[in-house]
mmCIF file of C-alpha atoms in Angstrom:
data_model
loop_
_atom_site.group_PDB
_atom_site.id
_atom_site.type_symbol
_atom_site.label_atom_id
_atom_site.label_comp_id
_atom_site.label_asym_id
_atom_site.label_seq_id
_atom_site.Cartn_x
_atom_site.Cartn_y
_atom_site.Cartn_z
ATOM 1 C CA UNK A 1 -29.474 -16.926 104.801
ATOM 2 C CA UNK A 2 -31.483 -15.141 102.169
ATOM 3 C CA UNK A 3 -29.517 -14.193 98.949
ATOM 4 C CA UNK A 4 -32.323 -12.118 97.431
ATOM 5 C CA UNK A 5 -33.711 -12.507 93.930
ATOM 6 C CA UNK A 6 -31.364 -13.957 91.250
ATOM 7 C CA UNK A 7 -29.894 -11.485 88.653
ATOM 8 C CA UNK A 8 -30.763 -12.178 85.031
ATOM 9 C CA UNK A 9 -27.760 -13.139 82.867
ATOM 10 C CA UNK A 10 -28.888 -10.735 80.139
ATOM 11 C CA UNK A 11 -29.373 -7.763 82.294
ATOM 12 C CA UNK A 12 -25.722 -6.889 82.533
ATOM 13 C CA UNK A 13 -24.927 -6.995 78.753
ATOM 14 C CA UNK A 14 -23.904 -9.551 76.122
ATOM 15 C CA UNK A 15 -21.911 -12.546 76.987
ATOM 16 C CA UNK A 16 -18.330 -12.710 75.640
ATOM 17 C CA UNK A 17 -19.309 -15.351 73.094
ATOM 18 C CA UNK A 18 -22.204 -13.359 71.789
ATOM 19 C CA UNK A 19 -20.114 -10.226 71.563
ATOM 20 C CA UNK A 20 -17.596 -12.112 69.473
ATOM 21 C CA UNK A 21 -20.330 -13.320 67.149
ATOM 22 C CA UNK A 22 -21.714 -9.809 66.755
ATOM 23 C CA UNK A 23 -18.288 -8.344 66.141
ATOM 24 C CA UNK A 24 -17.479 -11.041 63.611
ATOM 25 C CA UNK A 25 -20.714 -10.368 61.807
ATOM 26 C CA UNK A 26 -20.021 -6.646 61.716
ATOM 27 C CA UNK A 27 -16.496 -7.254 60.459
ATOM 28 C CA UNK A 28 -17.765 -9.656 57.814
ATOM 29 C CA UNK A 29 -20.319 -7.117 56.635
ATOM 30 C CA UNK A 30 -17.614 -4.472 56.472
ATOM 31 C CA UNK A 31 -15.327 -6.758 54.515
ATOM 32 C CA UNK A 32 -18.179 -7.649 52.161
ATOM 33 C CA UNK A 33 -18.879 -3.978 51.578
ATOM 34 C CA UNK A 34 -15.178 -3.334 51.005
ATOM 35 C CA UNK A 35 -14.986 -6.277 48.618
ATOM 36 C CA UNK A 36 -17.983 -5.009 46.698
ATOM 37 C CA UNK A 37 -16.449 -1.545 46.553
ATOM 38 C CA UNK A 38 -13.163 -3.038 45.390
ATOM 39 C CA UNK A 39 -14.878 -5.116 42.721
ATOM 40 C CA UNK A 40 -16.852 -2.100 41.599
ATOM 41 C CA UNK A 41 -13.712 -0.018 41.407
ATOM 42 C CA UNK A 42 -11.907 -2.749 39.462
ATOM 43 C CA UNK A 43 -14.837 -3.102 37.067
ATOM 44 C CA UNK A 44 -14.953 0.643 36.576
ATOM 45 C CA UNK A 45 -11.180 0.758 36.034
ATOM 46 C CA UNK A 46 -11.492 -1.992 33.425
ATOM 47 C CA UNK A 47 -14.658 -0.958 31.584
ATOM 48 C CA UNK A 48 -14.932 2.729 32.395
ATOM 49 C CA UNK A 49 -13.408 5.631 30.463
ATOM 50 C CA UNK A 50 -9.634 5.680 30.390
ATOM 51 C CA UNK A 51 -7.313 8.700 30.610
ATOM 52 C CA UNK A 52 -7.710 11.590 28.223
ATOM 53 C CA UNK A 53 -5.056 11.693 25.500
ATOM 54 C CA UNK A 54 -2.160 14.002 26.297
ATOM 55 C CA UNK A 55 -2.505 15.613 22.867
ATOM 56 C CA UNK A 56 -5.131 15.312 20.140
ATOM 57 C CA UNK A 57 -7.792 12.645 19.949
ATOM 58 C CA UNK A 58 -5.599 9.571 20.146
ATOM 59 C CA UNK A 59 -2.322 8.246 21.481
ATOM 60 C CA UNK A 60 0.177 6.206 19.470
ATOM 61 C CA UNK A 61 2.097 3.481 21.283
ATOM 62 C CA UNK A 62 4.686 1.181 19.722
ATOM 63 C CA UNK A 63 5.045 -2.171 21.451
ATOM 64 C CA UNK A 64 8.293 -3.794 20.432
ATOM 65 C CA UNK A 65 8.580 -7.404 19.383
ATOM 66 C CA UNK A 66 9.495 -9.618 22.328
ATOM 67 C CA UNK A 67 8.177 -7.207 24.962
ATOM 68 C CA UNK A 68 6.875 -8.922 28.096
ATOM 69 C CA UNK A 69 3.640 -8.180 29.894
ATOM 70 C CA UNK A 70 5.281 -5.869 32.432
ATOM 71 C CA UNK A 71 6.993 -3.849 29.694
ATOM 72 C CA UNK A 72 3.739 -3.521 27.764
ATOM 73 C CA UNK A 73 1.866 -2.347 30.858
ATOM 74 C CA UNK A 74 4.606 0.153 31.700
ATOM 75 C CA UNK A 75 4.621 1.518 28.144
ATOM 76 C CA UNK A 76 0.855 2.007 28.207
ATOM 77 C CA UNK A 77 0.947 3.751 31.578
ATOM 78 C CA UNK A 78 3.877 5.942 30.508
ATOM 79 C CA UNK A 79 1.983 6.978 27.369
ATOM 80 C CA UNK A 80 -1.100 7.796 29.406
ATOM 81 C CA UNK A 81 -3.274 5.121 27.804
ATOM 82 C CA UNK A 82 -4.003 3.329 31.107
ATOM 83 C CA UNK A 83 -3.953 4.725 34.639
ATOM 84 C CA UNK A 84 -2.287 1.763 36.263
ATOM 85 C CA UNK A 85 0.045 -0.815 34.765
ATOM 86 C CA UNK A 86 -0.659 -3.064 37.766
ATOM 87 C CA UNK A 87 -4.375 -3.170 37.004
ATOM 88 C CA UNK A 88 -3.564 -3.749 33.338
ATOM 89 C CA UNK A 89 -1.333 -6.694 34.239
ATOM 90 C CA UNK A 90 -3.989 -8.151 36.539
ATOM 91 C CA UNK A 91 -6.674 -7.701 33.885
ATOM 92 C CA UNK A 92 -4.509 -9.414 31.270
ATOM 93 C CA UNK A 93 -3.957 -12.352 33.609
ATOM 94 C CA UNK A 94 -7.609 -12.672 34.659
ATOM 95 C CA UNK A 95 -8.959 -12.453 31.090
ATOM 96 C CA UNK A 96 -6.384 -14.879 29.703
ATOM 97 C CA UNK A 97 -4.957 -12.282 27.345
ATOM 98 C CA UNK A 98 -1.507 -12.185 28.940
ATOM 99 C CA UNK A 99 0.025 -14.662 26.482
ATOM 100 C CA UNK A 100 -1.826 -13.346 23.435
ATOM 101 C CA UNK A 101 -0.674 -9.726 23.333
ATOM 102 C CA UNK A 102 0.816 -8.739 19.980
ATOM 103 C CA UNK A 103 3.608 -6.319 19.168
ATOM 104 C CA UNK A 104 3.136 -3.428 16.792
ATOM 105 C CA UNK A 105 2.024 0.171 16.472
ATOM 106 C CA UNK A 106 -1.326 1.059 18.017
ATOM 107 C CA UNK A 107 -3.514 4.156 17.995
ATOM 108 C CA UNK A 108 -5.741 4.358 21.068
ATOM 109 C CA UNK A 109 -8.632 6.815 21.142
ATOM 110 C CA UNK A 110 -8.678 9.348 23.938
ATOM 111 C CA UNK A 111 -10.433 7.930 27.030
ATOM 112 C CA UNK A 112 -10.443 4.402 25.591
ATOM 113 C CA UNK A 113 -11.343 1.893 28.283
ATOM 114 C CA UNK A 114 -8.777 -0.598 29.511
ATOM 115 C CA UNK A 115 -11.030 -3.341 28.148
ATOM 116 C CA UNK A 116 -10.782 -1.767 24.681
ATOM 117 C CA UNK A 117 -7.020 -1.282 24.942
ATOM 118 C CA UNK A 118 -6.475 -4.876 26.020
ATOM 119 C CA UNK A 119 -8.795 -6.220 23.332
ATOM 120 C CA UNK A 120 -7.018 -4.221 20.607
ATOM 121 C CA UNK A 121 -3.593 -5.522 21.635
ATOM 122 C CA UNK A 122 -4.881 -9.059 22.077
ATOM 123 C CA UNK A 123 -6.322 -9.063 18.549
ATOM 124 C CA UNK A 124 -3.407 -7.218 16.941
ATOM 125 C CA UNK A 125 -5.389 -4.225 15.660
ATOM 126 C CA UNK A 126 -2.214 -2.421 14.683
ATOM 127 C CA UNK A 127 -1.910 0.733 12.611
ATOM 128 C CA UNK A 128 -1.900 -0.053 8.895
ATOM 129 C CA UNK A 129 0.424 1.937 6.641
ATOM 130 C CA UNK A 130 0.182 2.144 2.870
ATOM 131 C CA UNK A 131 2.615 2.723 0.027
ATOM 132 C CA UNK A 132 1.396 3.452 -3.490
ATOM 133 C CA UNK A 133 3.354 2.640 -6.640
ATOM 134 C CA UNK A 134 1.743 4.547 -9.528
ATOM 135 C CA UNK A 135 1.458 3.013 -12.972
ATOM 136 C CA UNK A 136 4.514 3.870 -15.037
ATOM 137 C CA UNK A 137 6.942 4.180 -12.126
ATOM 138 C CA UNK A 138 10.409 2.994 -13.082
ATOM 139 C CA UNK A 139 12.370 0.494 -10.998
ATOM 140 C CA UNK A 140 14.506 3.306 -9.565
ATOM 141 C CA UNK A 141 11.367 5.190 -8.535
ATOM 142 C CA UNK A 142 10.059 2.091 -6.762
ATOM 143 C CA UNK A 143 13.336 1.717 -4.867
ATOM 144 C CA UNK A 144 13.262 5.397 -3.904
ATOM 145 C CA UNK A 145 9.644 5.117 -2.679
ATOM 146 C CA UNK A 146 10.542 2.163 -0.470
ATOM 147 C CA UNK A 147 13.687 3.843 0.820
ATOM 148 C CA UNK A 148 11.859 7.058 1.758
ATOM 149 C CA UNK A 149 9.142 5.235 3.723
ATOM 150 C CA UNK A 150 10.341 5.803 7.289
ATOM 151 C CA UNK A 151 8.032 3.173 8.809
ATOM 152 C CA UNK A 152 9.869 0.372 6.989
ATOM 153 C CA UNK A 153 13.156 -1.206 8.015
ATOM 154 C CA UNK A 154 16.067 -2.871 6.236
ATOM 155 C CA UNK A 155 17.217 -2.404 2.660
ATOM 156 C CA UNK A 156 15.758 -3.399 -0.680
ATOM 157 C CA UNK A 157 17.672 -3.679 -3.921
ATOM 158 C CA UNK A 158 16.423 -1.954 -7.061
ATOM 159 C CA UNK A 159 14.140 -4.502 -8.742
ATOM 160 C CA UNK A 160 14.405 -5.465 -12.412
ATOM 161 C CA UNK A 161 12.541 -3.036 -14.626
ATOM 162 C CA UNK A 162 8.915 -4.069 -15.031
ATOM 163 C CA UNK A 163 9.002 -6.603 -12.185
ATOM 164 C CA UNK A 164 6.639 -4.714 -9.849
ATOM 165 C CA UNK A 165 2.860 -4.407 -10.107
ATOM 166 C CA UNK A 166 1.771 -0.788 -9.569
ATOM 167 C CA UNK A 167 -0.787 -0.758 -6.773
ATOM 168 C CA UNK A 168 -1.317 0.337 -3.168
ATOM 169 C CA UNK A 169 0.283 -2.009 -0.646
ATOM 170 C CA UNK A 170 -0.443 -2.299 3.067
ATOM 171 C CA UNK A 171 2.262 -2.831 5.657
ATOM 172 C CA UNK A 172 2.938 -2.458 9.364
ATOM 173 C CA UNK A 173 5.562 -0.306 11.035
ATOM 174 C CA UNK A 174 8.810 -2.230 11.213
ATOM 175 C CA UNK A 175 8.132 -4.439 8.188
ATOM 176 C CA UNK A 176 11.167 -5.193 6.044
ATOM 177 C CA UNK A 177 11.546 -3.267 2.782
ATOM 178 C CA UNK A 178 12.757 -6.351 0.943
ATOM 179 C CA UNK A 179 9.669 -8.265 2.092
ATOM 180 C CA UNK A 180 7.335 -5.505 0.869
ATOM 181 C CA UNK A 181 9.167 -5.405 -2.464
ATOM 182 C CA UNK A 182 8.775 -9.169 -2.794
ATOM 183 C CA UNK A 183 5.015 -8.802 -2.333
ATOM 184 C CA UNK A 184 4.977 -6.229 -5.131
ATOM 185 C CA UNK A 185 6.901 -8.562 -7.415
ATOM 186 C CA UNK A 186 4.784 -11.579 -6.490
ATOM 187 C CA UNK A 187 1.662 -9.558 -7.286
ATOM 188 C CA UNK A 188 2.996 -8.786 -10.757
ATOM 189 C CA UNK A 189 3.823 -12.447 -11.368
ATOM 190 C CA UNK A 190 0.316 -13.499 -10.351
ATOM 191 C CA UNK A 191 -1.395 -10.916 -12.569
ATOM 192 C CA UNK A 192 0.891 -11.700 -15.497
ATOM 193 C CA UNK A 193 0.323 -15.450 -15.177
ATOM 194 C CA UNK A 194 -3.432 -14.986 -15.074
ATOM 195 C CA UNK A 195 -3.562 -12.654 -18.090
ATOM 196 C CA UNK A 196 -0.987 -14.640 -20.070
ATOM 197 C CA UNK A 197 -3.160 -17.745 -19.862
ATOM 198 C CA UNK A 198 -5.982 -15.806 -21.585
ATOM 199 C CA UNK A 199 -3.861 -14.055 -24.230
ATOM 200 C CA UNK A 200 -4.814 -13.686 -27.861
ATOM 201 C CA UNK A 201 -3.217 -16.522 -29.869
ATOM 202 C CA UNK A 202 -1.725 -14.455 -32.722
ATOM 203 C CA UNK A 203 0.464 -12.040 -30.763
ATOM 204 C CA UNK A 204 3.882 -11.079 -32.230
ATOM 205 C CA UNK A 205 5.812 -12.026 -29.085
ATOM 206 C CA UNK A 206 6.308 -15.350 -27.348
ATOM 207 C CA UNK A 207 7.169 -14.831 -23.676
ATOM 208 C CA UNK A 208 5.501 -13.157 -20.700
ATOM 209 C CA UNK A 209 8.515 -10.877 -20.214
ATOM 210 C CA UNK A 210 8.164 -9.610 -23.783
ATOM 211 C CA UNK A 211 4.538 -8.798 -22.961
ATOM 212 C CA UNK A 212 5.741 -6.751 -19.987
ATOM 213 C CA UNK A 213 8.207 -4.880 -22.206
ATOM 214 C CA UNK A 214 5.489 -3.915 -24.672
ATOM 215 C CA UNK A 215 3.036 -3.115 -21.880
ATOM 216 C CA UNK A 216 5.575 -0.713 -20.371
ATOM 217 C CA UNK A 217 5.819 1.138 -23.681
ATOM 218 C CA UNK A 218 2.017 1.356 -23.861
ATOM 219 C CA UNK A 219 1.942 2.613 -20.257
ATOM 220 C CA UNK A 220 4.337 5.449 -21.015
ATOM 221 C CA UNK A 221 2.770 6.409 -24.342
ATOM 222 C CA UNK A 222 -0.611 7.515 -22.975
ATOM 223 C CA UNK A 223 -2.012 8.847 -19.759
ATOM 224 C CA UNK A 224 -5.577 8.255 -20.934
ATOM 225 C CA UNK A 225 -6.749 4.919 -19.563
ATOM 226 C CA UNK A 226 -9.327 4.352 -22.298
ATOM 227 C CA UNK A 227 -6.611 4.650 -24.978
ATOM 228 C CA UNK A 228 -4.420 1.823 -23.755
ATOM 229 C CA UNK A 229 -6.128 -0.903 -25.856
ATOM 230 C CA UNK A 230 -5.873 1.164 -29.052
ATOM 231 C CA UNK A 231 -2.236 2.107 -28.410
ATOM 232 C CA UNK A 232 -1.500 -1.563 -27.714
ATOM 233 C CA UNK A 233 -3.228 -2.531 -30.963
ATOM 234 C CA UNK A 234 -1.094 -0.036 -32.904
ATOM 235 C CA UNK A 235 2.133 -1.496 -31.539
ATOM 236 C CA UNK A 236 0.969 -5.092 -32.037
ATOM 237 C CA UNK A 237 0.021 -4.263 -35.641
ATOM 238 C CA UNK A 238 3.410 -2.636 -36.190
ATOM 239 C CA UNK A 239 5.321 -5.616 -34.847
ATOM 240 C CA UNK A 240 3.259 -8.024 -36.927
ATOM 241 C CA UNK A 241 3.853 -6.005 -40.084
ATOM 242 C CA UNK A 242 7.587 -5.601 -39.477
ATOM 243 C CA UNK A 243 7.400 -1.880 -38.707
ATOM 244 C CA UNK A 244 9.472 -0.324 -35.946
ATOM 245 C CA UNK A 245 7.733 0.844 -32.772
ATOM 246 C CA UNK A 246 9.165 4.381 -33.021
ATOM 247 C CA UNK A 247 8.234 5.232 -29.453
ATOM 248 C CA UNK A 248 9.569 8.410 -27.864
ATOM 249 C CA UNK A 249 9.441 7.048 -24.267
ATOM 250 C CA UNK A 250 11.899 4.304 -25.217
ATOM 251 C CA UNK A 251 14.412 6.914 -26.336
ATOM 252 C CA UNK A 252 13.914 8.877 -23.113
ATOM 253 C CA UNK A 253 14.511 5.719 -21.086
ATOM 254 C CA UNK A 254 17.758 5.096 -22.948
ATOM 255 C CA UNK A 255 18.914 8.622 -22.110
ATOM 256 C CA UNK A 256 17.745 9.141 -18.517
ATOM 257 C CA UNK A 257 16.310 5.808 -17.346
ATOM 258 C CA UNK A 258 12.862 7.308 -17.575
ATOM 259 C CA UNK A 259 13.413 10.577 -15.738
ATOM 260 C CA UNK A 260 11.840 13.561 -17.531
ATOM 261 C CA UNK A 261 14.261 15.302 -19.850
ATOM 262 C CA UNK A 262 12.724 18.718 -19.296
ATOM 263 C CA UNK A 263 12.983 19.329 -23.040
ATOM 264 C CA UNK A 264 12.074 17.775 -26.332
ATOM 265 C CA UNK A 265 13.958 14.878 -27.880
ATOM 266 C CA UNK A 266 16.796 16.124 -30.061
ATOM 267 C CA UNK A 267 17.241 14.979 -33.672
ATOM 268 C CA UNK A 268 20.658 13.620 -32.710
ATOM 269 C CA UNK A 269 18.973 11.422 -30.095
ATOM 270 C CA UNK A 270 16.405 10.198 -32.593
ATOM 271 C CA UNK A 271 19.182 9.093 -34.936
ATOM 272 C CA UNK A 272 21.681 7.864 -32.343
ATOM 273 C CA UNK A 273 22.072 4.066 -32.127
ATOM 274 C CA UNK A 274 20.885 2.733 -28.792
ATOM 275 C CA UNK A 275 19.288 -0.528 -27.601
ATOM 276 C CA UNK A 276 16.300 1.604 -26.537
ATOM 277 C CA UNK A 277 16.010 3.727 -29.675
ATOM 278 C CA UNK A 278 12.998 2.074 -31.287
ATOM 279 C CA UNK A 279 13.334 4.450 -34.213
ATOM 280 C CA UNK A 280 16.576 2.613 -35.007
ATOM 281 C CA UNK A 281 16.063 -0.960 -33.788
ATOM 282 C CA UNK A 282 13.624 -3.599 -34.924
ATOM 283 C CA UNK A 283 11.243 -5.182 -32.452
ATOM 284 C CA UNK A 284 11.185 -4.587 -28.732
ATOM 285 C CA UNK A 285 13.772 -2.849 -26.552
ATOM 286 C CA UNK A 286 15.876 -5.193 -24.382
ATOM 287 C CA UNK A 287 13.955 -4.509 -21.141
ATOM 288 C CA UNK A 288 10.802 -2.849 -19.939
ATOM 289 C CA UNK A 289 11.014 0.926 -19.599
ATOM 290 C CA UNK A 290 8.705 1.165 -16.562
ATOM 291 C CA UNK A 291 6.368 -0.895 -14.437
ATOM 292 C CA UNK A 292 3.101 -1.295 -16.351
ATOM 293 C CA UNK A 293 -0.194 -1.616 -14.543
ATOM 294 C CA UNK A 294 -2.712 -4.412 -14.920
ATOM 295 C CA UNK A 295 -4.705 -2.514 -17.591
ATOM 296 C CA UNK A 296 -1.644 -2.021 -19.826
ATOM 297 C CA UNK A 297 -0.658 -5.689 -19.486
ATOM 298 C CA UNK A 298 -4.193 -6.757 -20.325
ATOM 299 C CA UNK A 299 -4.223 -4.413 -23.314
ATOM 300 C CA UNK A 300 -1.150 -5.935 -24.985
ATOM 301 C CA UNK A 301 -2.282 -9.512 -24.320
ATOM 302 C CA UNK A 302 -5.752 -8.981 -25.749
ATOM 303 C CA UNK A 303 -5.723 -5.864 -27.950
ATOM 304 C CA UNK A 304 -8.692 -5.012 -30.149
ATOM 305 C CA UNK A 305 -8.619 -6.091 -33.775
ATOM 306 C CA UNK A 306 -7.843 -2.890 -35.703
ATOM 307 C CA UNK A 307 -5.903 -1.797 -38.775
ATOM 308 C CA UNK A 308 -4.442 1.272 -37.033
ATOM 309 C CA UNK A 309 -0.691 1.810 -37.323
ATOM 310 C CA UNK A 310 -0.210 5.438 -36.255
ATOM 311 C CA UNK A 311 -1.228 7.915 -33.563
ATOM 312 C CA UNK A 312 -0.389 11.493 -32.719
ATOM 313 C CA UNK A 313 -1.415 13.891 -29.935
ATOM 314 C CA UNK A 314 -4.758 15.605 -30.438
ATOM 315 C CA UNK A 315 -4.142 18.630 -28.223
ATOM 316 C CA UNK A 316 -6.484 17.525 -25.425
ATOM 317 C CA UNK A 317 -4.194 15.047 -23.692
ATOM 318 C CA UNK A 318 -5.250 12.147 -25.873
ATOM 319 C CA UNK A 319 -4.390 10.948 -29.361
ATOM 320 C CA UNK A 320 -5.902 10.606 -32.803
ATOM 321 C CA UNK A 321 -5.325 7.300 -34.596
ATOM 322 C CA UNK A 322 -4.859 6.404 -38.242
ATOM 323 C CA UNK A 323 -4.586 3.294 -40.399
ATOM 324 C CA UNK A 324 -2.718 4.828 -43.324
ATOM 325 C CA UNK A 325 0.329 7.020 -43.504
ATOM 326 C CA UNK A 326 -1.567 9.623 -45.567
ATOM 327 C CA UNK A 327 -4.249 9.925 -42.921
ATOM 328 C CA UNK A 328 -1.592 10.074 -40.238
ATOM 329 C CA UNK A 329 0.292 12.818 -42.096
ATOM 330 C CA UNK A 330 -2.834 14.978 -42.107
ATOM 331 C CA UNK A 331 -3.275 14.352 -38.376
ATOM 332 C CA UNK A 332 0.334 15.401 -37.774
ATOM 333 C CA UNK A 333 -0.196 18.611 -39.756
ATOM 334 C CA UNK A 334 -3.236 19.441 -37.635
ATOM 335 C CA UNK A 335 -1.229 18.777 -34.504
ATOM 336 C CA UNK A 336 1.610 21.023 -35.651
ATOM 337 C CA UNK A 337 -0.883 23.784 -36.397
ATOM 338 C CA UNK A 338 -2.186 23.422 -32.835
ATOM 339 C CA UNK A 339 1.376 23.579 -31.540
ATOM 340 C CA UNK A 340 1.967 26.858 -33.333
ATOM 341 C CA UNK A 341 -1.293 28.329 -32.085
ATOM 342 C CA UNK A 342 -0.779 27.260 -28.490
ATOM 343 C CA UNK A 343 2.171 25.641 -26.663
ATOM 344 C CA UNK A 344 1.568 21.971 -26.098
ATOM 345 C CA UNK A 345 3.526 18.851 -25.093
ATOM 346 C CA UNK A 346 5.857 17.263 -27.619
ATOM 347 C CA UNK A 347 3.876 15.229 -30.174
ATOM 348 C CA UNK A 348 4.042 11.476 -29.943
ATOM 349 C CA UNK A 349 3.864 10.857 -33.648
ATOM 350 C CA UNK A 350 4.816 7.791 -35.592
ATOM 351 C CA UNK A 351 6.324 9.300 -38.803
#
């Protein structure tokens, strides 16, 4: 019996096996495309622009000490620095930064990429704060400056007078006030030790602390930096010759601990016995009267060789110097004439 021509296997469509292969290939291509899209999205999320700052050009985030990776990611997302804490956590794990993130205060620029944010935290690029102690600040002023700095924590005792080196000091939010104060005191010790080792051999004092006392008097006697060596030389010459220092700032310190009196020194204060009245006592006062800067310390440890013993204000903010009392008396008369002609600060004369 004739069955007719045989039907081709391919004429009725693909075989089940082939269809499976084609479908698997299509699915694989789709998955590959999806994977590429996912990788591209992840790369863009990591390296592309981040969110715009909610206000201004940057966002400040404080990451507390001991915070874990999840807490850090949540804080960044909450602040609007990253779009997704989950992607941040994954990025930290993949890049190996997860165990290297550092606590502190950070400022992130608006639209900073996640890569930049992660790199900043990994390398501890925290916000740096600064506190400046001006030359001539007293110990109480130093303590007040530390106390009023809101970014610091803890308490710091009032340091001994003259124990701090006036300068600008860097710190991070959350640093301890006592630790910052110790750095200020250590800086003074280092400067003093260095300058003391190079001191002039014929100085009329024998200890580094005595040098600080005299340097503090020099610091308070003139606001003109170039005058410090000459003022130091005057006081060194006076001590060597047995003359009293007769320094107005020492009297003021004995009255108010260095706070401005808001008036001139009274005659009764000039003649009143006090450990700080250098018109009445011989030699140096018992302590420094302020914190002298490096230049004042250097000036008393290596003053110029002069014969000058006196100085008085010259009406321009500086002083005029003299080697003899007669010359000094004439300078005082000129100063008093200037005072009568035009109001001026109280003269710092050495009668």
